[in-house]
Amino acid sequence: MTAKPARIPRLESSALETPNRILAAALATFAERGFHAASLKEITERAGANIAAVNYHFRSKDELIRQVLDRFLGAINSERLAALDGCEAEAGADGPTLEALIEALIRPMVSLSRDQHDGRAIVRLLLQVRALPRGVTNNAVAQQFDPVHARFINALNRAAPWLHREEVVWRYDFARGAMMHILSDLDPGMRRLADLSPSITAADDETIIRQLVAFIAGGFRAPATPR
Amino acid sequence: MTAKPARIPRLESSALETPNRILAAALATFAERGFHAASLKEITERAGANIAAVNYHFRSKDELIRQVLDRFLGAINSERLAALDGCEAEAGADGPTLEALIEALIRPMVSLSRDQHDGRAIVRLLLQVRALPRGVTNNAVAQQFDPVHARFINALNRAAPWLHREEVVWRYDFARGAMMHILSDLDPGMRRLADLSPSITAADDETIIRQLVAFIAGGFRAPATPR
DNA sequence: GTCTATAACACGATAGAC
DNA sequence: GTCTATCGTGTTATAGAC
């Protein structure tokens, strides 16, 4: 048996990081063209990798999709949970206020979707998952979001004791819808629909958050529905 | 010049209605697979037409997309405008209440998206347009919706005089987001995300509308944002 | 107006050299 | 781990017979 040549520990990070570059390129391309229309050719070219690299590092295009969702959705949700932990720690025995909870829910997504390069991409991906339900994407998103939803619903249930738990779930869903909708309106590719009011198109993060919190808190404060 | 043979008025409606059957099949297929992944082959097969029929009756796939959007979005919006006319006629000199306006906005979309076969398809198409902005689809949707938005914003502005017009626009946008989001959660292909609360999944139209109206009206009644 | 046939090309996946 | 080459299949669009 011949001795193998001693393995030199890799210093060239480029090799090890090829999968990361592919993930980043895939995020951008999926967001621009959609999961289906985005081709592995374009993704690998953007990543500076060979077209066969996707099948080597990930098993298939579907696996790449799953890993993109896992990686980039995880980031927002850990921020949201950290914000929730933070406002629960600050709050007294009664728990956080409605406004504090709503802000913990929406601020990470709003600011991510605006100052980070990948932010708008993530919003588009989430909308794609809803617009074109598929097993792969539904499962990846649900796995990332379900624990977050459960914690926020519990906290909101405490902060809005005049509502039954079911009604909290309805309103929590409405809140997320309001947020996702305005974020997609503020997407430059979508501007056409927000043109009704230029002051919205030009709004900064804090204005968006203030408007969202006011509306959502008002929605939660509405009296419980009869029956 | 030789006389043309007298033209017999067409009795076989099948020939004249091929474009209609293609439009219906296209709506369903676009909703299931997305604008890009939906192939003309599948669409024409569903319509019982030949694959070349799309290029004969419509110029291209993009033209087919535009005509599908024009045709099916027009239906909802005329219903919404009719509902708005109706509640403005009933109301006194002060104009309709907030709740009446909100219901005029959401009821047509909610009930269409549930009892009609094409309803869920239209919701998915609208989400697709937001998730993957493209010139063709953006323009078609904007052209259909802009006049409706303008009228509702004016009416809501009257019914919520404690808000500046800009703030009405924000909240109008949030309202539509809440509606679209819950409708997509109730899409059977999407169930996974609404599993948090089985009572939501099983809700009927009136419950959905009642919950939406309560939340949105609460959101509009929230005090104006400082500044 | 409907059909068949085909042109012209893009895709994901993989085998095998390096 | 990276590359080239290729297989098999899918796509839109169109030309031309009926």
Short mmCIF file of C-alpha atoms (C1' of nucleotides) in Angstrom, two decimals:
data_model
loop_
_atom_site.label_atom_id
_atom_site.label_comp_id
_atom_site.label_asym_id
_atom_site.label_seq_id
_atom_site.Cartn_x
_atom_site.Cartn_y
_atom_site.Cartn_z
CA MET A 1 0.00 0.00 0.00
CA THR A 2 1.61 3.27 -1.09
CA ALA A 3 1.61 6.19 1.32
CA LYS A 4 -0.73 8.97 0.35
CA PRO A 5 0.91 12.37 -0.04
CA ALA A 6 0.42 14.45 3.08
CA ARG A 7 -2.71 16.52 2.83
CA ILE A 8 -2.03 20.22 2.93
CA PRO A 9 -4.79 21.99 4.84
CA ARG A 10 -6.69 24.12 2.35
CA LEU A 11 -5.95 27.76 2.50
CA GLU A 12 -7.70 28.70 -0.69
CA SER A 13 -11.10 29.47 0.70
CA SER A 14 -12.47 29.76 -2.81
CA ALA A 15 -12.82 26.00 -3.15
CA LEU A 16 -14.59 25.47 0.12
CA GLU A 17 -16.81 28.43 -0.46
CA THR A 18 -18.12 27.46 -3.84
CA PRO A 19 -21.35 26.14 -2.31
CA ASN A 20 -21.83 29.45 -0.55
CA ARG A 21 -21.32 31.44 -3.69
CA ILE A 22 -23.81 29.18 -5.43
CA LEU A 23 -26.36 29.70 -2.65
CA ALA A 24 -26.04 33.47 -2.93
CA ALA A 25 -26.29 33.43 -6.70
CA ALA A 26 -29.26 31.08 -6.51
CA LEU A 27 -31.11 33.40 -4.13
CA ALA A 28 -30.71 36.33 -6.49
CA THR A 29 -31.62 34.36 -9.59
CA PHE A 30 -34.64 32.64 -8.04
CA ALA A 31 -35.90 36.04 -6.92
CA GLU A 32 -35.47 37.59 -10.35
CA ARG A 33 -36.76 34.80 -12.53
CA GLY A 34 -38.69 32.43 -10.29
CA PHE A 35 -37.74 28.96 -9.16
CA HIS A 36 -38.67 27.35 -12.43
CA ALA A 37 -37.35 29.87 -14.91
CA ALA A 38 -34.03 30.33 -13.10
CA SER A 39 -31.57 28.05 -14.86
CA LEU A 40 -28.62 26.32 -13.26
CA LYS A 41 -26.53 27.77 -16.06
CA GLU A 42 -27.26 31.36 -15.01
CA ILE A 43 -26.83 30.55 -11.33
CA THR A 44 -23.44 28.91 -11.75
CA GLU A 45 -22.22 31.62 -14.09
CA ARG A 46 -23.12 34.28 -11.52
CA ALA A 47 -21.33 32.26 -8.86
CA GLY A 48 -18.25 31.91 -11.01
CA ALA A 49 -18.63 28.14 -10.87
CA ASN A 50 -18.99 25.41 -13.42
CA ILE A 51 -22.44 24.28 -14.43
CA ALA A 52 -21.83 20.80 -13.04
CA ALA A 53 -21.04 22.20 -9.60
CA VAL A 54 -24.69 22.33 -8.56
CA ASN A 55 -25.12 18.63 -9.05
CA TYR A 56 -21.90 17.93 -7.22
CA HIS A 57 -22.46 20.10 -4.15
CA PHE A 58 -26.25 19.83 -4.01
CA ARG A 59 -28.00 16.77 -5.31
CA SER A 60 -30.44 18.50 -7.62
CA LYS A 61 -32.12 21.80 -8.34
CA ASP A 62 -34.85 21.00 -5.80
CA GLU A 63 -32.26 20.41 -3.10
CA LEU A 64 -30.66 23.73 -3.97
CA ILE A 65 -34.04 25.42 -3.58
CA ARG A 66 -34.55 23.84 -0.18
CA GLN A 67 -31.14 24.88 1.04
CA VAL A 68 -31.58 28.44 -0.19
CA LEU A 69 -34.83 28.72 1.75
CA ASP A 70 -33.38 27.12 4.87
CA ARG A 71 -30.35 29.35 4.93
CA PHE A 72 -31.94 32.71 4.24
CA LEU A 73 -35.20 32.34 6.13
CA GLY A 74 -33.36 31.15 9.20
CA ALA A 75 -31.68 34.54 9.45
CA ILE A 76 -34.88 36.58 9.68
CA ASN A 77 -36.51 34.25 12.11
CA SER A 78 -33.65 34.14 14.56
CA GLU A 79 -33.74 37.94 14.54
CA ARG A 80 -37.46 37.89 15.23
CA LEU A 81 -37.10 35.43 18.08
CA ALA A 82 -34.27 37.49 19.54
CA ALA A 83 -36.47 40.59 19.37
CA LEU A 84 -39.28 38.69 21.05
CA ASP A 85 -36.95 37.45 23.79
CA GLY A 86 -35.73 41.00 24.25
CA CYS A 87 -39.11 42.58 24.70
CA GLU A 88 -40.27 39.78 26.98
CA ALA A 89 -37.21 40.34 29.16
CA GLU A 90 -37.82 44.08 29.35
CA ALA A 91 -41.50 43.76 30.10
CA GLY A 92 -42.95 43.42 33.56
CA ALA A 93 -45.09 40.57 34.83
CA ASP A 94 -47.90 41.49 32.45
CA GLY A 95 -45.75 40.71 29.43
CA PRO A 96 -44.91 43.05 26.55
CA THR A 97 -47.37 45.50 25.07
CA LEU A 98 -49.18 44.82 21.84
CA GLU A 99 -47.10 47.44 20.08
CA ALA A 100 -43.82 45.96 21.27
CA LEU A 101 -44.79 42.52 20.04
CA ILE A 102 -45.92 43.77 16.67
CA GLU A 103 -42.70 45.65 16.24
CA ALA A 104 -40.67 42.56 17.15
CA LEU A 105 -42.56 40.71 14.44
CA ILE A 106 -42.23 43.19 11.64
CA ARG A 107 -39.04 45.17 12.21
CA PRO A 108 -36.60 42.40 11.25
CA MET A 109 -38.42 41.67 8.02
CA VAL A 110 -38.91 45.31 7.08
CA SER A 111 -35.34 46.40 7.69
CA LEU A 112 -33.86 43.26 6.18
CA SER A 113 -35.97 43.68 3.08
CA ARG A 114 -34.62 47.18 2.57
CA ASP A 115 -31.01 47.64 3.54
CA GLN A 116 -29.60 44.21 2.80
CA HIS A 117 -28.91 43.26 -0.79
CA ASP A 118 -30.65 39.93 -0.34
CA GLY A 119 -33.62 41.41 1.43
CA ARG A 120 -35.90 42.07 -1.49
CA ALA A 121 -34.99 38.66 -2.82
CA ILE A 122 -36.27 36.95 0.30
CA VAL A 123 -39.59 38.78 0.16
CA ARG A 124 -40.04 37.70 -3.43
CA LEU A 125 -39.20 34.11 -2.58
CA LEU A 126 -41.80 34.06 0.17
CA LEU A 127 -44.41 35.44 -2.21
CA GLN A 128 -43.44 32.86 -4.80
CA VAL A 129 -43.98 30.06 -2.32
CA ARG A 130 -47.52 31.32 -1.74
CA ALA A 131 -48.26 32.00 -5.37
CA LEU A 132 -47.12 28.57 -6.54
CA PRO A 133 -47.51 26.04 -3.75
CA ARG A 134 -45.16 23.07 -4.15
CA GLY A 135 -44.17 20.36 -1.73
CA VAL A 136 -40.51 21.33 -1.56
CA THR A 137 -41.02 24.99 -0.88
CA ASN A 138 -44.07 24.64 1.37
CA ASN A 139 -42.24 22.27 3.66
CA ALA A 140 -39.09 24.34 3.86
CA VAL A 141 -41.00 27.50 4.70
CA ALA A 142 -43.32 25.83 7.18
CA GLN A 143 -40.39 24.23 8.98
CA GLN A 144 -38.72 27.61 9.36
CA PHE A 145 -41.80 29.61 10.32
CA ASP A 146 -44.03 27.35 12.38
CA PRO A 147 -42.09 27.71 15.65
CA VAL A 148 -41.94 31.48 15.22
CA HIS A 149 -45.68 31.67 14.57
CA ALA A 150 -46.43 29.60 17.63
CA ARG A 151 -44.38 31.82 19.93
CA PHE A 152 -45.78 35.08 18.57
CA ILE A 153 -49.35 33.84 18.74
CA ASN A 154 -48.88 32.85 22.36
CA ALA A 155 -47.40 36.21 23.25
CA LEU A 156 -50.07 38.14 21.37
CA ASN A 157 -52.74 36.05 23.05
CA ARG A 158 -51.46 37.29 26.41
CA ALA A 159 -51.27 40.89 25.25
CA ALA A 160 -54.79 40.85 23.79
CA PRO A 161 -56.82 38.98 26.42
CA TRP A 162 -60.11 40.29 25.06
CA LEU A 163 -59.71 37.95 22.06
CA HIS A 164 -60.12 34.20 21.88
CA ARG A 165 -57.01 32.40 20.75
CA GLU A 166 -58.59 31.66 17.37
CA GLU A 167 -59.23 35.30 16.80
CA VAL A 168 -55.62 36.07 17.63
CA VAL A 169 -54.59 33.62 14.93
CA TRP A 170 -56.79 35.35 12.37
CA ARG A 171 -55.39 38.75 13.21
CA TYR A 172 -51.82 37.52 13.33
CA ASP A 173 -52.30 36.26 9.80
CA PHE A 174 -53.77 39.60 8.71
CA ALA A 175 -50.80 41.38 10.25
CA ARG A 176 -48.30 39.35 8.28
CA GLY A 177 -50.33 39.90 5.13
CA ALA A 178 -50.30 43.66 5.56
CA MET A 179 -46.54 43.59 6.01
CA MET A 180 -45.75 41.35 3.06
CA HIS A 181 -48.06 43.32 0.80
CA ILE A 182 -46.51 46.69 1.53
CA LEU A 183 -43.02 45.25 1.21
CA SER A 184 -43.84 43.91 -2.21
CA ASP A 185 -45.34 47.26 -3.18
CA LEU A 186 -42.05 48.88 -2.25
CA ASP A 187 -40.11 46.46 -4.45
CA PRO A 188 -38.65 48.56 -7.27
CA GLY A 189 -39.75 45.99 -9.83
CA MET A 190 -43.29 46.49 -8.59
CA ARG A 191 -43.39 50.28 -8.31
CA ARG A 192 -46.17 50.55 -10.85
CA LEU A 193 -48.75 49.54 -8.24
CA ALA A 194 -47.62 51.97 -5.56
CA ASP A 195 -47.62 54.92 -7.90
CA LEU A 196 -50.90 56.10 -6.46
CA SER A 197 -48.95 57.79 -3.71
CA PRO A 198 -45.37 58.90 -4.25
CA SER A 199 -44.87 59.55 -0.55
CA ILE A 200 -45.25 55.83 0.08
CA THR A 201 -42.69 54.88 -2.52
CA ALA A 202 -40.21 57.23 -0.89
CA ALA A 203 -40.87 56.20 2.71
CA ASP A 204 -37.99 55.14 4.96
CA ASP A 205 -37.93 52.10 7.22
CA GLU A 206 -39.12 53.89 10.32
CA THR A 207 -42.13 55.35 8.56
CA ILE A 208 -43.11 51.94 7.20
CA ILE A 209 -42.78 50.37 10.63
CA ARG A 210 -44.73 53.18 12.30
CA GLN A 211 -47.58 52.90 9.82
CA LEU A 212 -47.70 49.13 10.08
CA VAL A 213 -47.62 49.09 13.88
CA ALA A 214 -50.40 51.68 14.11
CA PHE A 215 -52.66 49.79 11.72
CA ILE A 216 -52.02 46.33 13.15
CA ALA A 217 -52.39 47.47 16.76
CA GLY A 218 -55.68 49.09 15.81
CA GLY A 219 -56.76 45.83 14.20
CA PHE A 220 -55.94 43.84 17.33
CA ARG A 221 -57.68 46.37 19.55
CA ALA A 222 -60.92 46.05 17.61
CA PRO A 223 -63.56 44.34 19.76
CA ALA A 224 -63.88 40.58 19.50
CA THR A 225 -66.19 39.35 16.80
CA PRO A 226 -69.68 38.21 17.98
CA ARG A 227 -70.05 34.44 18.53
CA MET B 1 -64.45 39.05 -60.22
CA THR B 2 -66.06 35.75 -59.23
CA ALA B 3 -68.86 35.79 -56.66
CA LYS B 4 -67.91 34.32 -53.35
CA PRO B 5 -70.11 31.46 -52.16
CA ALA B 6 -72.72 32.76 -49.72
CA ARG B 7 -71.44 32.55 -46.20
CA ILE B 8 -73.50 30.32 -43.98
CA PRO B 9 -73.77 31.86 -40.49
CA ARG B 10 -71.84 29.62 -38.14
CA LEU B 11 -73.95 27.39 -36.03
CA GLU B 12 -71.14 25.30 -34.64
CA SER B 13 -70.28 27.40 -31.66
CA SER B 14 -67.28 25.19 -31.00
CA ALA B 15 -65.25 26.95 -33.63
CA LEU B 16 -65.96 30.47 -32.42
CA GLU B 17 -65.48 29.48 -28.84
CA THR B 18 -62.07 27.94 -29.15
CA PRO B 19 -60.41 31.14 -27.91
CA ASN B 20 -62.67 31.11 -24.87
CA ARG B 21 -61.85 27.53 -24.05
CA ILE B 22 -58.18 28.37 -24.39
CA LEU B 23 -58.54 31.34 -22.04
CA ALA B 24 -60.21 29.17 -19.41
CA ALA B 25 -57.63 26.41 -19.73
CA ALA B 26 -54.83 28.96 -19.61
CA LEU B 27 -56.18 30.46 -16.38
CA ALA B 28 -56.20 27.07 -14.68
CA THR B 29 -52.80 26.05 -15.98
CA PHE B 30 -51.11 29.36 -15.17
CA ALA B 31 -52.49 29.11 -11.64
CA GLU B 32 -51.25 25.55 -11.16
CA ARG B 33 -47.83 25.79 -12.70
CA GLY B 34 -47.01 29.48 -13.01
CA PHE B 35 -46.83 31.63 -16.11
CA HIS B 36 -43.45 30.30 -17.14
CA ALA B 37 -43.81 26.61 -16.38
CA ALA B 38 -47.27 26.34 -17.93
CA SER B 39 -46.74 25.06 -21.44
CA LEU B 40 -48.88 25.83 -24.45
CA LYS B 41 -49.08 22.10 -25.01
CA GLU B 42 -50.83 21.49 -21.70
CA ILE B 43 -53.10 24.50 -22.14
CA THR B 44 -54.28 23.52 -25.59
CA GLU B 45 -54.76 19.88 -24.57
CA ARG B 46 -56.98 20.97 -21.67
CA ALA B 47 -58.92 23.19 -24.02
CA GLY B 48 -59.39 20.39 -26.52
CA ALA B 49 -57.61 22.48 -29.12
CA ASN B 50 -54.58 22.00 -31.28
CA ILE B 51 -51.25 23.26 -30.06
CA ALA B 52 -50.99 25.69 -32.96
CA ALA B 53 -54.28 27.33 -31.97
CA VAL B 54 -52.65 29.64 -29.45
CA ASN B 55 -50.45 31.20 -32.06
CA TYR B 56 -53.35 31.55 -34.42
CA HIS B 57 -55.89 33.11 -32.04
CA PHE B 58 -53.43 34.97 -29.82
CA ARG B 59 -50.16 36.21 -31.15
CA SER B 60 -47.88 34.68 -28.58
CA LYS B 61 -47.80 33.27 -25.07
CA ASP B 62 -47.33 36.77 -23.61
CA GLU B 63 -50.44 38.01 -25.40
CA LEU B 64 -52.34 35.05 -24.01
CA ILE B 65 -51.18 35.99 -20.51
CA ARG B 66 -52.32 39.56 -20.98
CA GLN B 67 -55.74 38.54 -22.23
CA VAL B 68 -56.22 36.06 -19.38
CA LEU B 69 -55.49 38.80 -16.85
CA ASP B 70 -57.71 41.33 -18.62
CA ARG B 71 -60.64 39.00 -18.85
CA PHE B 72 -60.66 37.54 -15.37
CA LEU B 73 -59.62 40.55 -13.33
CA GLY B 74 -62.24 42.67 -15.01
CA ALA B 75 -64.93 40.48 -13.49
CA ILE B 76 -63.92 41.05 -9.85
CA ASN B 77 -63.42 44.72 -10.29
CA SER B 78 -66.76 45.42 -11.88
CA GLU B 79 -68.33 43.61 -8.94
CA ARG B 80 -66.36 45.76 -6.54
CA LEU B 81 -67.34 48.96 -8.27
CA ALA B 82 -70.98 47.85 -8.32
CA ALA B 83 -70.81 47.16 -4.59
CA LEU B 84 -69.27 50.58 -4.04
CA ASP B 85 -71.99 52.25 -6.13
CA GLY B 86 -74.57 50.34 -4.14
CA CYS B 87 -73.39 51.40 -0.72
CA GLU B 88 -72.88 54.99 -1.83
CA ALA B 89 -76.48 55.05 -3.11
CA GLU B 90 -77.83 53.64 0.15
CA ALA B 91 -75.82 55.93 2.37
CA GLY B 92 -76.93 59.36 3.47
CA ALA B 93 -75.17 62.64 2.85
CA ASP B 94 -72.23 61.57 5.05
CA GLY B 95 -71.37 58.75 2.69
CA PRO B 96 -71.06 55.08 3.56
CA THR B 97 -69.62 53.82 6.82
CA LEU B 98 -66.10 52.47 7.06
CA GLU B 99 -67.43 48.96 7.50
CA ALA B 100 -69.65 49.17 4.44
CA LEU B 101 -66.77 50.34 2.28
CA ILE B 102 -64.43 47.65 3.54
CA GLU B 103 -67.02 45.01 2.85
CA ALA B 104 -67.57 46.34 -0.66
CA LEU B 105 -63.84 45.98 -1.21
CA ILE B 106 -63.34 42.50 0.12
CA ARG B 107 -66.59 40.60 -0.35
CA PRO B 108 -66.34 40.17 -4.12
CA MET B 109 -62.80 38.85 -3.91
CA VAL B 110 -63.46 36.58 -0.94
CA SER B 111 -66.60 34.98 -2.31
CA LEU B 112 -65.24 34.71 -5.83
CA SER B 113 -62.11 33.04 -4.56
CA ARG B 114 -64.15 30.39 -2.82
CA ASP B 115 -67.28 29.36 -4.65
CA GLN B 116 -66.24 29.85 -8.25
CA HIS B 117 -64.00 27.27 -9.89
CA ASP B 118 -61.73 29.96 -11.24
CA GLY B 119 -61.60 31.90 -8.00
CA ARG B 120 -58.57 30.34 -6.41
CA ALA B 121 -56.81 30.58 -9.74
CA ILE B 122 -57.26 34.34 -9.85
CA VAL B 123 -55.83 34.78 -6.35
CA ARG B 124 -52.78 32.76 -7.33
CA LEU B 125 -52.32 34.79 -10.48
CA LEU B 126 -52.38 38.02 -8.52
CA LEU B 127 -49.80 36.66 -6.11
CA GLN B 128 -47.65 35.52 -9.01
CA VAL B 129 -47.67 39.00 -10.47
CA ARG B 130 -46.32 40.36 -7.18
CA ALA B 131 -43.83 37.58 -6.63
CA LEU B 132 -42.33 37.84 -10.13
CA PRO B 133 -42.78 41.36 -11.46
CA ARG B 134 -42.71 41.49 -15.25
CA GLY B 135 -43.71 44.20 -17.64
CA VAL B 136 -46.56 42.30 -19.24
CA THR B 137 -48.27 41.26 -16.05
CA ASN B 138 -47.60 44.46 -14.09
CA ASN B 139 -49.19 46.56 -16.77
CA ALA B 140 -52.22 44.36 -17.20
CA VAL B 141 -52.92 44.29 -13.47
CA ALA B 142 -52.31 48.00 -12.95
CA GLN B 143 -54.62 48.88 -15.81
CA GLN B 144 -57.40 46.80 -14.27
CA PHE B 145 -56.91 47.89 -10.68
CA ASP B 146 -55.82 51.51 -10.70
CA PRO B 147 -59.29 53.02 -11.26
CA VAL B 148 -60.75 50.79 -8.53
CA HIS B 149 -58.04 51.81 -6.09
CA ALA B 150 -58.62 55.47 -6.82
CA ARG B 151 -62.35 55.25 -6.13
CA PHE B 152 -61.99 53.25 -2.94
CA ILE B 153 -59.28 55.51 -1.59
CA ASN B 154 -61.48 58.55 -2.18
CA ALA B 155 -64.43 56.94 -0.47
CA LEU B 156 -62.35 55.73 2.47
CA ASN B 157 -60.84 59.17 2.80
CA ARG B 158 -64.31 60.59 3.36
CA ALA B 159 -65.26 57.87 5.83
CA ALA B 160 -62.06 58.30 7.86
CA PRO B 161 -61.64 62.07 8.06
CA TRP B 162 -59.22 61.83 11.00
CA LEU B 163 -56.57 60.50 8.57
CA HIS B 164 -54.59 62.36 5.96
CA ARG B 165 -55.05 61.05 2.47
CA GLU B 166 -51.59 59.51 2.49
CA GLU B 167 -52.37 57.61 5.60
CA VAL B 168 -55.55 56.29 3.99
CA VAL B 169 -53.43 54.98 1.14
CA TRP B 170 -51.12 53.13 3.55
CA ARG B 171 -54.02 51.54 5.33
CA TYR B 172 -55.85 50.69 2.13
CA ASP B 173 -52.76 48.82 1.05
CA PHE B 174 -52.55 47.00 4.39
CA ALA B 175 -56.20 46.01 4.05
CA ARG B 176 -55.66 44.44 0.66
CA GLY B 177 -52.59 42.64 1.97
CA ALA B 178 -54.52 41.14 4.87
CA MET B 179 -57.18 39.90 2.47
CA MET B 180 -54.83 38.40 -0.08
CA HIS B 181 -52.77 36.71 2.59
CA ILE B 182 -55.67 34.96 4.28
CA LEU B 183 -57.08 33.92 0.92
CA SER B 184 -53.81 32.31 -0.02
CA ASP B 185 -53.67 30.59 3.37
CA LEU B 186 -57.07 29.11 2.62
CA ASP B 187 -55.88 27.77 -0.72
CA PRO B 188 -55.95 23.97 -0.42
CA GLY B 189 -52.49 23.72 -1.98
CA MET B 190 -51.23 25.97 0.80
CA ARG B 191 -52.99 24.40 3.79
CA ARG B 192 -49.70 23.53 5.44
CA LEU B 193 -49.31 27.12 6.65
CA ALA B 194 -52.78 27.49 8.12
CA ASP B 195 -52.56 24.25 10.07
CA LEU B 196 -51.88 26.23 13.20
CA SER B 197 -55.60 26.64 13.62
CA PRO B 198 -58.03 24.13 12.12
CA SER B 199 -60.96 26.44 12.76
CA ILE B 200 -59.52 28.89 10.24
CA THR B 201 -59.07 26.26 7.59
CA ALA B 202 -62.73 25.29 7.98
CA ALA B 203 -64.14 28.82 8.05
CA ASP B 204 -66.94 29.81 5.69
CA ASP B 205 -67.12 32.97 3.60
CA GLU B 206 -69.11 34.97 6.12
CA THR B 207 -66.69 34.23 8.93
CA ILE B 208 -63.75 35.27 6.80
CA ILE B 209 -65.45 38.48 5.82
CA ARG B 210 -66.49 39.24 9.39
CA GLN B 211 -62.96 38.72 10.70
CA LEU B 212 -61.43 40.80 7.93
CA VAL B 213 -63.88 43.67 8.33
CA ALA B 214 -63.36 43.78 12.09
CA PHE B 215 -59.58 43.87 11.80
CA ILE B 216 -59.41 46.35 8.94
CA ALA B 217 -61.96 48.70 10.48
CA GLY B 218 -59.95 48.61 13.71
CA GLY B 219 -56.84 49.43 11.72
CA PHE B 220 -58.49 52.43 10.06
CA ARG B 221 -59.90 53.64 13.39
CA ALA B 222 -56.44 53.71 14.96
CA PRO B 223 -55.39 57.31 15.62
CA ALA B 224 -53.41 59.09 12.94
CA THR B 225 -49.69 58.63 13.13
CA PRO B 226 -47.73 61.61 14.60
CA ARG B 227 -46.26 64.01 12.05
"C1'" DG C 1 -59.76 27.46 -38.63
"C1'" DT C 2 -57.51 23.16 -37.73
"C1'" DC C 3 -53.98 20.02 -38.22
"C1'" DT C 4 -48.96 17.71 -38.74
"C1'" DA C 5 -44.28 18.30 -38.87
"C1'" DT C 6 -40.37 20.44 -37.74
"C1'" DA C 7 -37.08 24.12 -36.84
"C1'" DA C 8 -34.27 26.10 -33.35
"C1'" DC C 9 -33.12 26.13 -28.99
"C1'" DA C 10 -33.00 25.59 -23.56
"C1'" DC C 11 -33.26 22.70 -19.80
"C1'" DG C 12 -31.50 19.28 -15.82
"C1'" DA C 13 -28.76 15.58 -15.09
"C1'" DT C 14 -24.79 12.70 -15.51
"C1'" DA C 15 -20.58 10.16 -17.18
"C1'" DG C 16 -15.89 10.42 -17.33
"C1'" DA C 17 -11.34 12.96 -18.05
"C1'" DC C 18 -8.34 15.63 -15.36
"C1'" DG D 1 -13.41 19.53 -6.73
"C1'" DT D 2 -13.61 21.13 -11.44
"C1'" DC D 3 -14.21 20.65 -16.13
"C1'" DT D 4 -16.22 19.09 -21.08
"C1'" DA D 5 -19.38 16.63 -23.62
"C1'" DT D 6 -23.53 14.61 -24.23
"C1'" DC D 7 -28.10 12.25 -23.44
"C1'" DG D 8 -32.93 12.74 -23.24
"C1'" DT D 9 -36.51 15.65 -22.91
"C1'" DG D 10 -38.95 19.85 -22.94
"C1'" DT D 11 -40.12 24.36 -24.84
"C1'" DT D 12 -42.19 28.32 -28.34
"C1'" DA D 13 -43.02 29.33 -32.74
"C1'" DT D 14 -43.94 28.62 -37.63
"C1'" DA D 15 -44.47 26.66 -42.39
"C1'" DG D 16 -47.51 24.39 -45.16
"C1'" DA D 17 -51.18 20.67 -46.12
"C1'" DC D 18 -56.04 20.21 -45.70
#
